[in-house]
Amino acid sequence: MNRHLISAADLSRDDALLVLDTADELARISDRPIKKLPTLRGRTVVNLFFEDSTRTRISFEAAAKRLSADVINFSAKGSSVAKGESLKDTALTLEAMGADAVVIRHNASGAPHRLAEWVRGSVINAGDGAHEHPTQALLDAFTIRRRFGRSGGSRTSPPGAGPGRGGALDGLRVTIVGDILHSRVARSNVLLLHTLGAEVLLVAPPTLLPVAVDAWPCSVGYDLDAALPKSDVVMMLRLQQERMNAAFFPSVREYSRRYGLDSARMAQLPERAIVMHPGPMNRGVEIAAGVADSPRSTVVEQVANGVSVRMAVLYLLLGGAEADQ
């Protein structure tokens, strides 16, 4: 693996499978009375969050602590950033403190890339603007693998291998629905799922699709009802109204009617299909409460799997394991 994880595009097929296979091994720690390993003892991980977050920040903190790393949580609110300190000066401060890894969430796309130029430690992108969120894509892929029984296997299986070979997602049909335009989760998932061999379909109103979506390795549709019977996985995205500065659809009610997943629509899915959501959810908008709480929903699993996947990322970046071993 590279020294940093800034984009899902940074991961080759072998890299991605190495992270997922490592997460499979580390997930067993959750079943132990003492959920801790000494792997990163003496290492320092800084959670540098310029945006509000619950799941991602706590997940990274739990992952680092389970590997015995020292954790420093940095929030822009109440810090020198609120007084006008630049990202570069903050980075230099962290460098002086000897941070081995910096987990950054920032409202500006590209911030993790710039940070990587200023610090010697590893930089992990925990979400930058509407750009990317690679560890969310990894935990989503990990959840899909587990639900479809594709975990494990050789990480050196070539592209085009048969379904399930090498623990990849070859041949699975994943439909991502909703606010693609403002979603960093969607972009990272498209890149990673394509790398792992899945077929990805984006379904959204034309106004909620990026201008350059034709260059993404996926197909695009506008009819959710037509896509559901052909989907193995349906990933619902939250309407990010806090990022919207224009009217992208007539009303929330109209959006929910055409692109929301309710019980009637879930009945159109194949028997083994699963429903995903990266959270936080707008219940009653993009997903009905009954669907979110159904046995086919993986929402809670995704949160739990996030700790294992982030442990794997930290271990591989800081623990000395090499992707080519």
CSV table of N, CA and C in Angstrom, one decimal, residues 63-222:
chain,number,residue,atom,x,y,z
A,63,ALA,N,-10.8,2.3,16.7
A,63,ALA,CA,-9.8,1.5,15.9
A,63,ALA,C,-8.4,1.7,16.4
A,64,ALA,N,-8.0,3.0,16.6
A,64,ALA,CA,-6.6,3.3,17.0
A,64,ALA,C,-6.4,2.8,18.4
A,65,LYS,N,-7.4,2.9,19.3
A,65,LYS,CA,-7.2,2.5,20.7
A,65,LYS,C,-7.2,1.0,20.8
A,66,ARG,N,-7.9,0.3,20.0
A,66,ARG,CA,-7.9,-1.2,20.0
A,66,ARG,C,-6.5,-1.7,19.6
A,67,LEU,N,-5.8,-0.9,18.8
A,67,LEU,CA,-4.4,-1.3,18.4
A,67,LEU,C,-3.4,-0.7,19.3
A,68,SER,N,-3.8,-0.1,20.4
A,68,SER,CA,-3.0,0.5,21.5
A,68,SER,C,-2.2,1.7,21.1
A,69,ALA,N,-2.7,2.4,20.1
A,69,ALA,CA,-2.1,3.7,19.7
A,69,ALA,C,-2.5,4.8,20.7
A,70,ASP,N,-1.7,5.9,20.8
A,70,ASP,CA,-2.1,7.1,21.5
A,70,ASP,C,-3.0,7.9,20.6
A,71,VAL,N,-4.1,8.4,21.0
A,71,VAL,CA,-5.0,9.1,20.2
A,71,VAL,C,-5.2,10.6,20.7
A,72,ILE,N,-5.1,11.5,19.7
A,72,ILE,CA,-5.3,12.9,20.0
A,72,ILE,C,-6.5,13.4,19.1
A,73,ASN,N,-7.6,13.8,19.8
A,73,ASN,CA,-8.7,14.3,19.0
A,73,ASN,C,-8.7,15.8,18.9
A,74,PHE,N,-8.7,16.3,17.7
A,74,PHE,CA,-8.6,17.7,17.4
A,74,PHE,C,-9.9,18.2,16.7
A,75,SER,N,-10.6,19.1,17.3
A,75,SER,CA,-11.8,19.7,16.7
A,75,SER,C,-11.5,21.1,16.3
A,76,ALA,N,-12.0,21.5,15.1
A,76,ALA,CA,-11.8,22.9,14.7
A,76,ALA,C,-12.4,23.9,15.7
A,77,LYS,N,-13.6,23.5,16.2
A,77,LYS,CA,-14.3,24.4,17.1
A,77,LYS,C,-13.5,24.4,18.4
A,78,GLY,N,-13.3,25.6,18.9
A,78,GLY,CA,-12.5,25.8,20.2
A,78,GLY,C,-11.0,25.7,20.0
A,79,SER,N,-10.5,25.6,18.8
A,79,SER,CA,-9.1,25.5,18.5
A,79,SER,C,-8.6,26.8,17.9
A,80,SER,N,-7.3,26.9,17.6
A,80,SER,CA,-6.8,28.0,16.9
A,80,SER,C,-7.3,28.2,15.5
A,81,VAL,N,-7.9,27.2,14.9
A,81,VAL,CA,-8.5,27.3,13.6
A,81,VAL,C,-9.6,28.3,13.7
A,82,ALA,N,-10.4,28.4,14.8
A,82,ALA,CA,-11.5,29.3,15.0
A,82,ALA,C,-10.9,30.7,15.0
A,83,LYS,N,-9.6,30.9,15.3
A,83,LYS,CA,-9.0,32.2,15.3
A,83,LYS,C,-8.4,32.6,14.0
A,84,GLY,N,-8.5,31.7,13.0
A,84,GLY,CA,-7.9,32.0,11.7
A,84,GLY,C,-6.7,31.2,11.3
A,85,GLU,N,-6.2,30.3,12.1
A,85,GLU,CA,-5.0,29.5,11.8
A,85,GLU,C,-5.3,28.7,10.5
A,86,SER,N,-4.3,28.7,9.7
A,86,SER,CA,-4.4,27.9,8.4
A,86,SER,C,-4.2,26.4,8.6
A,87,LEU,N,-4.6,25.7,7.6
A,87,LEU,CA,-4.4,24.2,7.6
A,87,LEU,C,-2.9,23.9,7.7
A,88,LYS,N,-2.1,24.7,6.9
A,88,LYS,CA,-0.7,24.4,6.9
A,88,LYS,C,-0.1,24.6,8.3
A,89,ASP,N,-0.5,25.7,9.0
A,89,ASP,CA,0.1,25.9,10.3
A,89,ASP,C,-0.4,24.8,11.3
A,90,THR,N,-1.6,24.4,11.2
A,90,THR,CA,-2.1,23.3,12.0
A,90,THR,C,-1.3,22.0,11.7
A,91,ALA,N,-1.0,21.8,10.4
A,91,ALA,CA,-0.2,20.6,10.1
A,91,ALA,C,1.2,20.7,10.7
A,92,LEU,N,1.8,21.8,10.6
A,92,LEU,CA,3.1,22.0,11.2
A,92,LEU,C,3.1,21.8,12.7
A,93,THR,N,2.1,22.2,13.3
A,93,THR,CA,1.9,21.9,14.8
A,93,THR,C,1.9,20.4,15.1
A,94,LEU,N,1.1,19.7,14.3
A,94,LEU,CA,1.0,18.3,14.4
A,94,LEU,C,2.3,17.6,14.2
A,95,GLU,N,3.0,18.1,13.2
A,95,GLU,CA,4.3,17.5,12.8
A,95,GLU,C,5.3,17.7,14.0
A,96,ALA,N,5.2,18.8,14.6
A,96,ALA,CA,6.1,19.1,15.8
A,96,ALA,C,5.8,18.2,16.9
A,97,MET,N,4.5,17.8,17.0
A,97,MET,CA,4.1,16.9,18.1
A,97,MET,C,4.4,15.4,17.8
A,98,GLY,N,4.9,15.1,16.6
A,98,GLY,CA,5.3,13.8,16.3
A,98,GLY,C,4.2,12.8,15.9
A,99,ALA,N,3.1,13.4,15.2
A,99,ALA,CA,2.0,12.5,14.8
A,99,ALA,C,2.5,11.5,13.8
A,100,ASP,N,2.2,10.2,14.0
A,100,ASP,CA,2.5,9.2,13.0
A,100,ASP,C,1.5,9.0,11.9
A,101,ALA,N,0.2,9.4,12.3
A,101,ALA,CA,-0.9,9.3,11.3
A,101,ALA,C,-1.8,10.5,11.6
A,102,VAL,N,-2.4,11.1,10.6
A,102,VAL,CA,-3.4,12.1,10.7
A,102,VAL,C,-4.6,11.7,10.0
A,103,VAL,N,-5.7,11.6,10.7
A,103,VAL,CA,-7.0,11.3,10.1
A,103,VAL,C,-7.7,12.6,9.9
A,104,ILE,N,-8.0,13.0,8.7
A,104,ILE,CA,-8.6,14.3,8.5
A,104,ILE,C,-9.9,14.3,7.8
A,105,ARG,N,-10.8,15.1,8.3
A,105,ARG,CA,-12.1,15.4,7.7
A,105,ARG,C,-12.2,16.9,7.5
A,106,HIS,N,-12.4,17.3,6.3
A,106,HIS,CA,-12.4,18.8,6.0
A,106,HIS,C,-13.5,19.1,5.0
A,107,ASN,N,-14.1,20.3,5.0
A,107,ASN,CA,-15.1,20.7,4.1
A,107,ASN,C,-14.6,21.1,2.8
A,108,ALA,N,-13.3,21.2,2.6
A,108,ALA,CA,-12.7,21.5,1.3
A,108,ALA,C,-12.2,20.3,0.6
A,109,SER,N,-12.6,20.1,-0.6
A,109,SER,CA,-12.1,19.0,-1.4
A,109,SER,C,-10.6,19.2,-1.7
A,110,GLY,N,-9.8,18.2,-1.5
A,110,GLY,CA,-8.4,18.3,-1.7
A,110,GLY,C,-7.6,18.6,-0.5
A,111,ALA,N,-8.2,18.9,0.6
A,111,ALA,CA,-7.5,19.2,1.9
A,111,ALA,C,-6.5,18.1,2.3
A,112,PRO,N,-6.9,16.8,2.3
A,112,PRO,CA,-6.0,15.7,2.7
A,112,PRO,C,-4.8,15.6,1.8
A,113,HIS,N,-5.0,15.9,0.5
A,113,HIS,CA,-3.9,15.9,-0.5
A,113,HIS,C,-2.8,16.9,-0.1
A,114,ARG,N,-3.3,18.1,0.2
A,114,ARG,CA,-2.4,19.2,0.6
A,114,ARG,C,-1.7,18.9,1.9
A,115,LEU,N,-2.4,18.3,2.9
A,115,LEU,CA,-1.9,18.0,4.2
A,115,LEU,C,-0.7,16.9,4.0
A,116,ALA,N,-0.9,16.0,3.1
A,116,ALA,CA,0.1,15.0,2.9
A,116,ALA,C,1.4,15.6,2.4
A,117,GLU,N,1.4,16.8,1.8
A,117,GLU,CA,2.6,17.5,1.4
A,117,GLU,C,3.4,18.1,2.5
A,118,TRP,N,2.7,18.3,3.7
A,118,TRP,CA,3.3,19.0,4.8
A,118,TRP,C,3.7,18.2,6.0
A,119,VAL,N,3.2,16.9,6.1
A,119,VAL,CA,3.6,16.1,7.2
A,119,VAL,C,4.3,14.8,6.8
A,120,ARG,N,5.1,14.3,7.6
A,120,ARG,CA,5.9,13.1,7.3
A,120,ARG,C,5.1,11.8,7.6
A,121,GLY,N,4.1,11.9,8.5
A,121,GLY,CA,3.3,10.8,8.9
A,121,GLY,C,2.3,10.4,7.8
A,122,SER,N,1.5,9.4,8.0
A,122,SER,CA,0.5,8.9,7.0
A,122,SER,C,-0.7,9.8,7.2
A,123,VAL,N,-1.4,10.1,6.0
A,123,VAL,CA,-2.6,10.9,6.0
A,123,VAL,C,-3.7,10.0,5.5
A,124,ILE,N,-4.8,10.0,6.3
A,124,ILE,CA,-6.0,9.2,5.9
A,124,ILE,C,-7.2,10.1,5.8
A,125,ASN,N,-7.8,10.0,4.6
A,125,ASN,CA,-8.9,10.9,4.3
A,125,ASN,C,-10.2,10.4,4.9
A,126,ALA,N,-10.8,11.1,5.8
A,126,ALA,CA,-12.0,10.7,6.5
A,126,ALA,C,-13.2,11.5,5.9
A,127,GLY,N,-13.0,12.0,4.7
A,127,GLY,CA,-14.1,12.8,4.0
A,127,GLY,C,-13.6,14.2,3.7
A,128,ASP,N,-13.5,14.6,2.4
A,128,ASP,CA,-13.2,15.9,2.1
A,128,ASP,C,-14.2,16.5,1.1
A,129,GLY,N,-15.0,17.5,1.6
A,129,GLY,CA,-16.0,18.1,0.8
A,129,GLY,C,-16.9,17.1,0.2
A,130,ALA,N,-17.1,17.3,-1.1
A,130,ALA,CA,-18.0,16.4,-1.9
A,130,ALA,C,-17.1,15.5,-2.7
A,131,HIS,N,-15.8,15.3,-2.3
A,131,HIS,CA,-14.8,14.6,-3.1
A,131,HIS,C,-14.8,13.1,-2.8
A,132,GLU,N,-14.2,12.7,-1.7
A,132,GLU,CA,-14.1,11.2,-1.4
A,132,GLU,C,-14.2,10.9,0.1
A,133,HIS,N,-14.4,9.6,0.3
A,133,HIS,CA,-14.4,9.1,1.7
A,133,HIS,C,-14.0,7.6,1.6
A,134,PRO,N,-12.7,7.3,1.4
A,134,PRO,CA,-12.3,6.0,1.0
A,134,PRO,C,-12.6,4.9,2.1
A,135,THR,N,-12.4,5.2,3.3
A,135,THR,CA,-12.6,4.2,4.4
A,135,THR,C,-14.1,3.8,4.5
A,136,GLN,N,-15.0,4.7,4.1
A,136,GLN,CA,-16.4,4.4,4.1
A,136,GLN,C,-16.7,3.4,2.9
A,137,ALA,N,-16.1,3.6,1.8
A,137,ALA,CA,-16.2,2.6,0.7
A,137,ALA,C,-15.6,1.3,1.1
A,138,LEU,N,-14.5,1.2,1.8
A,138,LEU,CA,-13.9,0.0,2.2
A,138,LEU,C,-14.8,-0.8,3.2
A,139,LEU,N,-15.4,-0.1,4.1
A,139,LEU,CA,-16.3,-0.8,5.1
A,139,LEU,C,-17.6,-1.2,4.4
A,140,ASP,N,-18.0,-0.5,3.4
A,140,ASP,CA,-19.2,-0.9,2.6
A,140,ASP,C,-18.9,-2.2,1.8
A,141,ALA,N,-17.7,-2.2,1.2
A,141,ALA,CA,-17.3,-3.4,0.5
A,141,ALA,C,-17.1,-4.6,1.4
A,142,PHE,N,-16.6,-4.4,2.6
A,142,PHE,CA,-16.4,-5.4,3.6
A,142,PHE,C,-17.7,-6.0,4.0
A,143,THR,N,-18.7,-5.1,4.2
A,143,THR,CA,-20.1,-5.5,4.6
A,143,THR,C,-20.7,-6.4,3.5
A,144,ILE,N,-20.6,-5.9,2.3
A,144,ILE,CA,-21.1,-6.7,1.1
A,144,ILE,C,-20.5,-8.1,1.1
A,145,ARG,N,-19.1,-8.1,1.2
A,145,ARG,CA,-18.4,-9.4,1.1
A,145,ARG,C,-19.0,-10.4,2.2
A,146,ARG,N,-19.2,-9.9,3.4
A,146,ARG,CA,-19.6,-10.8,4.5
A,146,ARG,C,-21.1,-11.2,4.2
A,147,ARG,N,-21.9,-10.3,3.8
A,147,ARG,CA,-23.3,-10.7,3.6
A,147,ARG,C,-23.4,-11.7,2.4
A,148,PHE,N,-22.6,-11.7,1.4
A,148,PHE,CA,-22.6,-12.6,0.3
A,148,PHE,C,-21.6,-13.7,0.4
A,149,GLY,N,-21.0,-13.9,1.6
A,149,GLY,CA,-20.1,-15.0,1.8
A,149,GLY,C,-18.9,-15.0,0.9
A,150,ARG,N,-18.3,-13.9,0.7
A,150,ARG,CA,-17.2,-13.8,-0.2
A,150,ARG,C,-15.9,-13.4,0.5
A,151,SER,N,-15.9,-13.5,1.8
A,151,SER,CA,-14.7,-13.1,2.6
A,151,SER,C,-13.6,-14.1,2.4
A,152,GLY,N,-12.3,-13.6,2.5
A,152,GLY,CA,-11.2,-14.5,2.5
A,152,GLY,C,-10.7,-14.8,1.1
A,153,GLY,N,-9.8,-15.7,1.0
A,153,GLY,CA,-9.2,-16.1,-0.3
A,153,GLY,C,-8.0,-15.4,-0.6
A,154,SER,N,-7.4,-15.7,-1.7
A,154,SER,CA,-6.1,-15.1,-2.2
A,154,SER,C,-6.3,-13.7,-2.6
A,155,ARG,N,-5.5,-12.8,-2.2
A,155,ARG,CA,-5.6,-11.4,-2.6
A,155,ARG,C,-5.0,-11.1,-4.0
A,156,THR,N,-4.4,-12.2,-4.6
A,156,THR,CA,-3.7,-12.0,-5.9
A,156,THR,C,-4.5,-12.5,-7.0
A,157,SER,N,-5.8,-12.8,-6.8
A,157,SER,CA,-6.6,-13.2,-8.0
A,157,SER,C,-6.7,-12.1,-9.0
A,158,PRO,N,-6.5,-12.5,-10.3
A,158,PRO,CA,-6.5,-11.5,-11.3
A,158,PRO,C,-7.9,-10.9,-11.6
A,159,PRO,N,-7.9,-9.7,-12.1
A,159,PRO,CA,-9.2,-9.1,-12.5
A,159,PRO,C,-9.9,-10.0,-13.5
A,160,GLY,N,-11.2,-10.2,-13.4
A,160,GLY,CA,-11.9,-11.1,-14.3
A,160,GLY,C,-12.1,-12.5,-13.7
A,161,ALA,N,-11.6,-12.7,-12.5
A,161,ALA,CA,-11.7,-14.0,-11.9
A,161,ALA,C,-13.2,-14.3,-11.7
A,162,GLY,N,-13.6,-15.5,-11.5
A,162,GLY,CA,-14.9,-15.9,-11.3
A,162,GLY,C,-15.6,-15.3,-10.1
A,163,PRO,N,-16.9,-15.3,-10.0
A,163,PRO,CA,-17.6,-14.7,-8.9
A,163,PRO,C,-17.1,-15.3,-7.6
A,164,GLY,N,-16.8,-14.4,-6.7
A,164,GLY,CA,-16.4,-14.8,-5.3
A,164,GLY,C,-14.9,-15.2,-5.2
A,165,ARG,N,-14.2,-15.4,-6.3
A,165,ARG,CA,-12.9,-15.9,-6.2
A,165,ARG,C,-12.0,-14.8,-5.6
A,166,GLY,N,-11.1,-15.1,-4.7
A,166,GLY,CA,-10.3,-14.1,-4.1
A,166,GLY,C,-10.9,-13.1,-3.2
A,167,GLY,N,-12.2,-13.4,-2.8
A,167,GLY,CA,-12.9,-12.6,-1.8
A,167,GLY,C,-13.3,-11.3,-2.5
A,168,ALA,N,-13.3,-11.2,-3.8
A,168,ALA,CA,-13.7,-9.9,-4.5
A,168,ALA,C,-15.3,-9.9,-4.7
A,169,LEU,N,-15.7,-8.9,-5.4
A,169,LEU,CA,-17.2,-8.7,-5.6
A,169,LEU,C,-17.6,-8.9,-7.0
A,170,ASP,N,-16.8,-9.7,-7.8
A,170,ASP,CA,-17.1,-9.8,-9.2
A,170,ASP,C,-18.5,-10.2,-9.5
A,171,GLY,N,-19.1,-9.5,-10.4
A,171,GLY,CA,-20.5,-9.8,-10.9
A,171,GLY,C,-21.6,-9.3,-10.1
A,172,LEU,N,-21.4,-8.8,-8.8
A,172,LEU,CA,-22.4,-8.3,-8.0
A,172,LEU,C,-22.9,-7.0,-8.6
A,173,ARG,N,-24.2,-6.8,-8.5
A,173,ARG,CA,-24.8,-5.5,-9.1
A,173,ARG,C,-25.2,-4.6,-7.9
A,174,VAL,N,-24.6,-3.5,-7.9
A,174,VAL,CA,-24.8,-2.5,-6.8
A,174,VAL,C,-25.4,-1.3,-7.3
A,175,THR,N,-26.6,-0.9,-6.8
A,175,THR,CA,-27.3,0.3,-7.2
A,175,THR,C,-27.2,1.4,-6.1
A,176,ILE,N,-26.6,2.5,-6.4
A,176,ILE,CA,-26.5,3.6,-5.5
A,176,ILE,C,-27.5,4.7,-5.8
A,177,VAL,N,-28.3,5.1,-4.8
A,177,VAL,CA,-29.5,5.9,-5.1
A,177,VAL,C,-29.4,7.2,-4.3
A,178,GLY,N,-29.7,8.3,-5.0
A,178,GLY,CA,-29.9,9.6,-4.2
A,178,GLY,C,-29.1,10.7,-4.6
A,179,ASP,N,-28.6,11.4,-3.7
A,179,ASP,CA,-27.8,12.7,-3.9
A,179,ASP,C,-26.4,12.4,-4.2
A,180,ILE,N,-26.2,12.0,-5.5
A,180,ILE,CA,-24.8,11.6,-6.0
A,180,ILE,C,-24.0,12.9,-6.1
A,181,LEU,N,-24.6,14.0,-6.4
A,181,LEU,CA,-23.9,15.2,-6.7
A,181,LEU,C,-23.0,15.7,-5.5
A,182,HIS,N,-23.6,15.6,-4.3
A,182,HIS,CA,-22.9,16.1,-3.1
A,182,HIS,C,-22.3,15.0,-2.3
A,183,SER,N,-22.3,13.7,-2.8
A,183,SER,CA,-21.9,12.6,-2.0
A,183,SER,C,-20.4,12.1,-2.2
A,184,ARG,N,-19.6,12.3,-1.2
A,184,ARG,CA,-18.2,11.7,-1.3
A,184,ARG,C,-18.2,10.2,-1.2
A,185,VAL,N,-19.2,9.7,-0.5
A,185,VAL,CA,-19.4,8.3,-0.3
A,185,VAL,C,-19.6,7.6,-1.7
A,186,ALA,N,-20.5,8.2,-2.5
A,186,ALA,CA,-20.8,7.7,-3.8
A,186,ALA,C,-19.6,7.6,-4.7
A,187,ARG,N,-18.8,8.6,-4.8
A,187,ARG,CA,-17.6,8.6,-5.6
A,187,ARG,C,-16.6,7.5,-5.2
A,188,SER,N,-16.3,7.5,-3.9
A,188,SER,CA,-15.4,6.4,-3.4
A,188,SER,C,-15.9,5.0,-3.7
A,189,ASN,N,-17.2,4.8,-3.5
A,189,ASN,CA,-17.8,3.5,-3.7
A,189,ASN,C,-17.8,3.1,-5.1
A,190,VAL,N,-18.0,4.0,-6.0
A,190,VAL,CA,-18.0,3.7,-7.5
A,190,VAL,C,-16.6,3.2,-7.8
A,191,LEU,N,-15.6,4.0,-7.4
A,191,LEU,CA,-14.2,3.6,-7.7
A,191,LEU,C,-13.8,2.3,-7.1
A,192,LEU,N,-14.1,2.1,-5.8
A,192,LEU,CA,-13.6,0.9,-5.2
A,192,LEU,C,-14.4,-0.4,-5.7
A,193,LEU,N,-15.7,-0.2,-5.8
A,193,LEU,CA,-16.5,-1.4,-6.2
A,193,LEU,C,-16.2,-1.8,-7.6
A,194,HIS,N,-15.9,-0.8,-8.5
A,194,HIS,CA,-15.4,-1.2,-9.8
A,194,HIS,C,-14.1,-1.9,-9.8
A,195,THR,N,-13.2,-1.5,-8.9
A,195,THR,CA,-11.9,-2.1,-8.8
A,195,THR,C,-12.1,-3.6,-8.3
A,196,LEU,N,-13.1,-3.8,-7.5
A,196,LEU,CA,-13.3,-5.2,-6.9
A,196,LEU,C,-14.2,-6.0,-7.8
A,197,GLY,N,-14.6,-5.5,-9.0
A,197,GLY,CA,-15.3,-6.3,-10.0
A,197,GLY,C,-16.8,-6.1,-10.0
A,198,ALA,N,-17.4,-5.3,-9.1
A,198,ALA,CA,-18.9,-5.1,-9.1
A,198,ALA,C,-19.3,-4.2,-10.3
A,199,GLU,N,-20.6,-4.4,-10.6
A,199,GLU,CA,-21.3,-3.6,-11.6
A,199,GLU,C,-22.1,-2.5,-10.9
A,200,VAL,N,-21.8,-1.2,-11.1
A,200,VAL,CA,-22.4,-0.2,-10.3
A,200,VAL,C,-23.3,0.6,-11.2
A,201,LEU,N,-24.5,0.9,-10.6
A,201,LEU,CA,-25.5,1.7,-11.3
A,201,LEU,C,-25.9,2.9,-10.4
A,202,LEU,N,-25.8,4.1,-10.9
A,202,LEU,CA,-26.2,5.3,-10.1
A,202,LEU,C,-27.7,5.6,-10.6
A,203,VAL,N,-28.5,5.8,-9.6
A,203,VAL,CA,-29.9,6.2,-9.9
A,203,VAL,C,-30.2,7.5,-9.1
A,204,ALA,N,-30.6,8.5,-9.8
A,204,ALA,CA,-30.9,9.8,-9.2
A,204,ALA,C,-31.6,10.8,-10.1
A,205,PRO,N,-32.2,11.8,-9.7
A,205,PRO,CA,-32.7,12.8,-10.6
A,205,PRO,C,-31.5,13.4,-11.4
A,206,PRO,N,-31.7,13.9,-12.6
A,206,PRO,CA,-30.6,14.5,-13.4
A,206,PRO,C,-30.0,15.6,-12.7
A,207,THR,N,-30.7,16.4,-11.9
A,207,THR,CA,-30.1,17.5,-11.2
A,207,THR,C,-29.2,17.1,-10.0
A,208,LEU,N,-29.2,15.9,-9.6
A,208,LEU,CA,-28.4,15.4,-8.5
A,208,LEU,C,-27.3,14.5,-9.0
A,209,LEU,N,-26.9,14.6,-10.2
A,209,LEU,CA,-25.8,13.9,-10.8
A,209,LEU,C,-24.7,14.9,-11.2
A,210,PRO,N,-23.4,14.6,-10.9
A,210,PRO,CA,-22.3,15.4,-11.3
A,210,PRO,C,-22.2,15.6,-12.8
A,211,VAL,N,-21.6,16.7,-13.2
A,211,VAL,CA,-21.5,17.0,-14.7
A,211,VAL,C,-20.7,16.0,-15.4
A,212,ALA,N,-19.6,15.5,-14.7
A,212,ALA,CA,-18.7,14.6,-15.4
A,212,ALA,C,-18.9,13.1,-15.0
A,213,VAL,N,-20.2,12.8,-14.6
A,213,VAL,CA,-20.5,11.4,-14.2
A,213,VAL,C,-20.3,10.4,-15.3
A,214,ASP,N,-20.3,10.9,-16.6
A,214,ASP,CA,-20.1,9.9,-17.7
A,214,ASP,C,-18.7,9.4,-17.7
A,215,ALA,N,-17.8,10.0,-17.0
A,215,ALA,CA,-16.4,9.5,-16.9
A,215,ALA,C,-16.2,8.5,-15.8
A,216,TRP,N,-17.2,8.4,-14.9
A,216,TRP,CA,-17.1,7.4,-13.8
A,216,TRP,C,-17.2,6.0,-14.4
A,217,PRO,N,-16.6,5.0,-13.7
A,217,PRO,CA,-16.7,3.6,-14.2
A,217,PRO,C,-18.0,3.0,-13.7
A,218,CYS,N,-19.2,3.5,-14.2
A,218,CYS,CA,-20.5,3.0,-13.8
A,218,CYS,C,-21.5,3.4,-14.8
A,219,SER,N,-22.7,2.9,-14.7
A,219,SER,CA,-23.8,3.3,-15.5
A,219,SER,C,-24.8,4.2,-14.8
A,220,VAL,N,-25.6,4.9,-15.5
A,220,VAL,CA,-26.5,5.9,-14.9
A,220,VAL,C,-28.0,5.6,-15.3
A,221,GLY,N,-28.9,5.7,-14.3
A,221,GLY,CA,-30.3,5.6,-14.6
A,221,GLY,C,-31.1,6.6,-13.8
A,222,TYR,N,-32.4,6.7,-14.1
A,222,TYR,CA,-33.3,7.6,-13.5
A,222,TYR,C,-34.5,7.0,-12.9
